[in-house]
Short mmCIF file of C-alpha atoms and ligand atoms in Angstrom, two decimals:
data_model
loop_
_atom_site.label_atom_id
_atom_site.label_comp_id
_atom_site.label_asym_id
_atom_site.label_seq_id
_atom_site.Cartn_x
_atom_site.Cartn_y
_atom_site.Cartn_z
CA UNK A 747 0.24 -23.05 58.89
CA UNK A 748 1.38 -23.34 55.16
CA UNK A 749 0.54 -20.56 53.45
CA UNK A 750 -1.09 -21.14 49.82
CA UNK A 751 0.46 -19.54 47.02
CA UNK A 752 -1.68 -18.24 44.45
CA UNK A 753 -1.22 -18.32 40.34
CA UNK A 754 1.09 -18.12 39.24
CA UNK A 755 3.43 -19.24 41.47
CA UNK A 756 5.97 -21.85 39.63
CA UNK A 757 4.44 -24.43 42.15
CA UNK A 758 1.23 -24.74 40.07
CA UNK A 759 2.94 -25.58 37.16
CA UNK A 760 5.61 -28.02 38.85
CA UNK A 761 5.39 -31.75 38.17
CA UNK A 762 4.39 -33.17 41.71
CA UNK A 763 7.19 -36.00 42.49
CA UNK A 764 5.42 -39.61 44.10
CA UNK A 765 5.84 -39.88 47.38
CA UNK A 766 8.34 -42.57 48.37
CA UNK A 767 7.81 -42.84 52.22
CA UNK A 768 5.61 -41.56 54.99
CA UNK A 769 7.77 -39.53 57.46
CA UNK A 770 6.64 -37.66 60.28
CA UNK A 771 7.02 -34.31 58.44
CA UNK A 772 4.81 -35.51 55.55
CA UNK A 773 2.33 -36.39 58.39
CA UNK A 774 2.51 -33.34 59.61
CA UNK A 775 2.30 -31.00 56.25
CA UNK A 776 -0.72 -32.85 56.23
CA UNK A 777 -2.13 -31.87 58.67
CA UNK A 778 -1.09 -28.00 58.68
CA UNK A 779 -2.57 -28.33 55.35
CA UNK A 780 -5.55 -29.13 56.17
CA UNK A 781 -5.43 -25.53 58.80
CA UNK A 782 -5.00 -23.55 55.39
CA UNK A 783 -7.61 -24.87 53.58
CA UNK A 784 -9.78 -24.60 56.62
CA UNK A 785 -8.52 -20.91 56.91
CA UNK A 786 -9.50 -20.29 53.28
CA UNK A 787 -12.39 -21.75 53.15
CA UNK A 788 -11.73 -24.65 50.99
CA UNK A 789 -12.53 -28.43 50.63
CA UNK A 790 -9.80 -29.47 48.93
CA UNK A 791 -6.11 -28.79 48.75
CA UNK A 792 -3.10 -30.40 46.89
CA UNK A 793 0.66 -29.70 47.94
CA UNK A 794 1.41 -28.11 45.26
CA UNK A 795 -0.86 -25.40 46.47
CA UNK A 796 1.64 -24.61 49.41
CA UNK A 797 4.81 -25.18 47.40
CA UNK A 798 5.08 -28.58 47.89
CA UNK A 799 6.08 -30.43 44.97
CA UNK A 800 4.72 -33.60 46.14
CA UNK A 801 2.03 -36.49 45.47
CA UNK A 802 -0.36 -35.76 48.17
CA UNK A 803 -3.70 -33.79 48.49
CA UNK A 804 -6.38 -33.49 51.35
CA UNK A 805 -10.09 -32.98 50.91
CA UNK A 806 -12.64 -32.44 53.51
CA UNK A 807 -16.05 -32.38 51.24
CA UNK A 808 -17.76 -30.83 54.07
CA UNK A 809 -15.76 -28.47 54.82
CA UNK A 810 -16.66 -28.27 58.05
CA UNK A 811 -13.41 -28.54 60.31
CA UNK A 812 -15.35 -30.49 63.05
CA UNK A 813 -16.30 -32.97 60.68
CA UNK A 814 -12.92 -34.81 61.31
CA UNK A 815 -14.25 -38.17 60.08
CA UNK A 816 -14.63 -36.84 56.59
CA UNK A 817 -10.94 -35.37 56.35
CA UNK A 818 -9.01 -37.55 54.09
CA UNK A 819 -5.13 -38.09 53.08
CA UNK A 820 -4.27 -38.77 49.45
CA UNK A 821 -0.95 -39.83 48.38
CA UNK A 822 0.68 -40.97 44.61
CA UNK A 823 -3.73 -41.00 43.20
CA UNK A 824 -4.32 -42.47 40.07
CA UNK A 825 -7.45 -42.45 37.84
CA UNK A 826 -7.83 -46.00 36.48
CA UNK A 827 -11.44 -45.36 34.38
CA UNK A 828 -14.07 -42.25 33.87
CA UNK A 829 -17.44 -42.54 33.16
CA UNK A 830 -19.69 -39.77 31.74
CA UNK A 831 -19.15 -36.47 32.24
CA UNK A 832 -20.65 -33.14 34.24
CA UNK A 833 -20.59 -29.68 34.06
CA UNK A 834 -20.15 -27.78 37.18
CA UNK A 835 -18.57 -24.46 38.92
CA UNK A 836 -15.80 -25.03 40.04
CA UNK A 837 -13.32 -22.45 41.93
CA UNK A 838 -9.75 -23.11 43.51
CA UNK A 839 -7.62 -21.51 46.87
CA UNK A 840 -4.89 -20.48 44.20
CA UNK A 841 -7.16 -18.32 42.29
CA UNK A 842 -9.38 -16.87 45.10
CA UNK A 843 -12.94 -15.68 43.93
CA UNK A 844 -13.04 -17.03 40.51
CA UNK A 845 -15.29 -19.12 39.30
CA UNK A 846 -15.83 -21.10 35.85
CA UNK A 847 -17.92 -23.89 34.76
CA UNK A 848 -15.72 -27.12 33.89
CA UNK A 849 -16.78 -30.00 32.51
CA UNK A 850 -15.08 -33.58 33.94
CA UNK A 851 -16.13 -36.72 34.20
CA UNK A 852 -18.95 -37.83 36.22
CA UNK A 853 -17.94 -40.73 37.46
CA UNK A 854 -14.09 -41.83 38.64
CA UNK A 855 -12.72 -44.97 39.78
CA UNK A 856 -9.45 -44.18 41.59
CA UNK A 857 -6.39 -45.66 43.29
CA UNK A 858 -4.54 -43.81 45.91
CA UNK A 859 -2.50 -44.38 49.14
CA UNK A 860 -3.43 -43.22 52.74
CA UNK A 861 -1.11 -41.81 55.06
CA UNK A 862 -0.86 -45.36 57.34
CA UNK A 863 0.30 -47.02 53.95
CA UNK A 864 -3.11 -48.93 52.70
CA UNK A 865 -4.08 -48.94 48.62
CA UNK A 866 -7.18 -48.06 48.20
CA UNK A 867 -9.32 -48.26 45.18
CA UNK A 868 -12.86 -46.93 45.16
CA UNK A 869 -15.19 -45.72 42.90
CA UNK A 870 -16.48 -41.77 43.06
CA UNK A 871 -18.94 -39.15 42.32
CA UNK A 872 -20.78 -36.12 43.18
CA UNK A 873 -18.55 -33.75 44.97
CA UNK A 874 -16.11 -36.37 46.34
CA UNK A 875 -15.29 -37.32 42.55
CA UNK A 876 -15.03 -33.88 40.87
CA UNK A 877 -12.62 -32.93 44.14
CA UNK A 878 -10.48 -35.66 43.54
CA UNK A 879 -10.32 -34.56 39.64
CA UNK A 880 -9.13 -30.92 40.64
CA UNK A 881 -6.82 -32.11 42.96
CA UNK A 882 -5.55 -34.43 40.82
CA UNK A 883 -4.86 -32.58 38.18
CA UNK A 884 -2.79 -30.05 40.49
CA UNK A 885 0.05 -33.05 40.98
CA UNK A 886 0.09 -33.10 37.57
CA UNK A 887 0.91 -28.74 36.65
CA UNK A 888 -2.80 -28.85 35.43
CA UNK A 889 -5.00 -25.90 36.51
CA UNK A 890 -8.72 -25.59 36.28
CA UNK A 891 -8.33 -22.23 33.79
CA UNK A 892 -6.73 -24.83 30.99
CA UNK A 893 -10.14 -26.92 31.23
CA UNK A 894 -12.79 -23.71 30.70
CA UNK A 895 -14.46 -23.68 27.48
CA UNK A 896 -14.62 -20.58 25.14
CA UNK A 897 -16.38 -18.74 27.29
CA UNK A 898 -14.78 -19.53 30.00
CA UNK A 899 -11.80 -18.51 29.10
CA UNK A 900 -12.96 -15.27 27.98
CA UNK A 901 -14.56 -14.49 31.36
CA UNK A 902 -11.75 -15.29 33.77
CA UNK A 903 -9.38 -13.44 31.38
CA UNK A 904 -9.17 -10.29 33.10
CA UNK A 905 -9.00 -12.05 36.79
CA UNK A 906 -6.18 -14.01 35.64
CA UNK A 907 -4.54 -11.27 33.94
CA UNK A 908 -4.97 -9.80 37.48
CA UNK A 909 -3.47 -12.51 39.63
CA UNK A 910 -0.02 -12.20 36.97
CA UNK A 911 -0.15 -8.95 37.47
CA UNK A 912 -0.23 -9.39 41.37
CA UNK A 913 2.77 -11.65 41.64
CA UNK A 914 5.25 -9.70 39.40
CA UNK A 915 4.45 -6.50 41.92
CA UNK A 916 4.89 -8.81 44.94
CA UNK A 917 8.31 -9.87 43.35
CA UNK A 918 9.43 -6.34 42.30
CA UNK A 919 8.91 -5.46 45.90
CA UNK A 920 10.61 -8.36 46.95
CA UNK A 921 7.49 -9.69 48.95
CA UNK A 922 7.93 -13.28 47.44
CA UNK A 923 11.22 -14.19 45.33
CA UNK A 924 12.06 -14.13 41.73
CA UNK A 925 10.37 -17.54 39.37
CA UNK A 926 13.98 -18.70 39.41
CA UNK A 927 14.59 -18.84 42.79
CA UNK A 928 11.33 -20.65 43.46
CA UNK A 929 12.24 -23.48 41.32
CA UNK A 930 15.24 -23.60 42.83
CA UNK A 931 13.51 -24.27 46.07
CA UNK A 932 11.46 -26.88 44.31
CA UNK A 933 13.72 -28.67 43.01
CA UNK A 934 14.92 -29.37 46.60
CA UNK A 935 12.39 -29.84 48.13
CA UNK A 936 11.28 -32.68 45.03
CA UNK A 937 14.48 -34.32 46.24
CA UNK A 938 13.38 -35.39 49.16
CA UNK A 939 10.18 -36.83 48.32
NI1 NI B 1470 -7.35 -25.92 43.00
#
């Protein structure tokens, strides 16, 4: 199982590189990914979320692990148009137990790849859509705390504070390494995308 790093882990904030080919270890980081975000309870999780600085995310809407037929690959996703917009809570596996409204738009229509190599381009909402926004915008460095409103932002202060607090202990105790060695890592890994 990949473990999912929490904010803020340089990951987060690391430009996800496209993937260029589907190997068997992509395949297979896809799948273990989908184990951690069962694990944690989740219905959604991007690479970047286990230190992978690639173009791919998984959702499961359901989140129900025997609901197989629902699990769902995406690699290299595009928005191509929004429509509207909503205003729902939102949380996120990197930032465990808080939760903020966001606003997004309501309606996507979207381009991805799958992991047997078909484009897809389909049009969503509900759930499904405002999934594929958050998971999106993790490929991309962007994390749901930059999209809170005022208020928001003044209610998740303290949690966040929190989480930064969290990781510098965990790195004085050498737990996890130092920011700098952490890009380093992602920077490799990023070359073999
Ligand atoms: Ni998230």
């Amino acid at each position: 199982m990949l473990p999912i790093v929490l904010h803020p882990h340089p990951a987060l904030r690391f430009k996800a590189r496209p993937v260029t080919r589907v190997t068997d270890t992509l395949r297979q980081q896809a799948m273990q990914m989908f184990e951690s975000m069962y694990e944690a309870n989740g219905v959604g999780l991007a690479a970047p979320q286990v230190a992978l600085p690639y173009q791919m995310f998984i959702l499961n809407t359901s989140g129900d692990p025997e609901q197989k037929d629902l699990e769902k690959v995406f690699l290299n996703p595009e928005v191509l148009e929004k429509t509207g917009t909503a205003e729902g809570t939102e949380g996120c596996l990197s930032f465990p137990e808080l939760f903020q409204k966001v606003r997004r738009a309501k309606i996507v229509r979207v381009k991805y790849q799958t992991l047997d190599g078909t484009e897809v381009e389909e049009t969503l909402s509900g759930l499904p859509g405002k999934a594929f926004q958050h998971e999106y915008d993790h490929l991309h460095g962007v994390l749901f705390i930059d999209k809170l409103g005022p208020i928001g932002k003044i209610a998740a202060r303290g949690a966040i504070a929190a989480f930064e607090r969290m990781h510098q202990q965990a790195q004085k105790k050498g737990e996890i390494p130092s920011d700098a060695e952490l890009l380093a890592r992602l920077e490799e890994l990023a070359k073999l995308a």
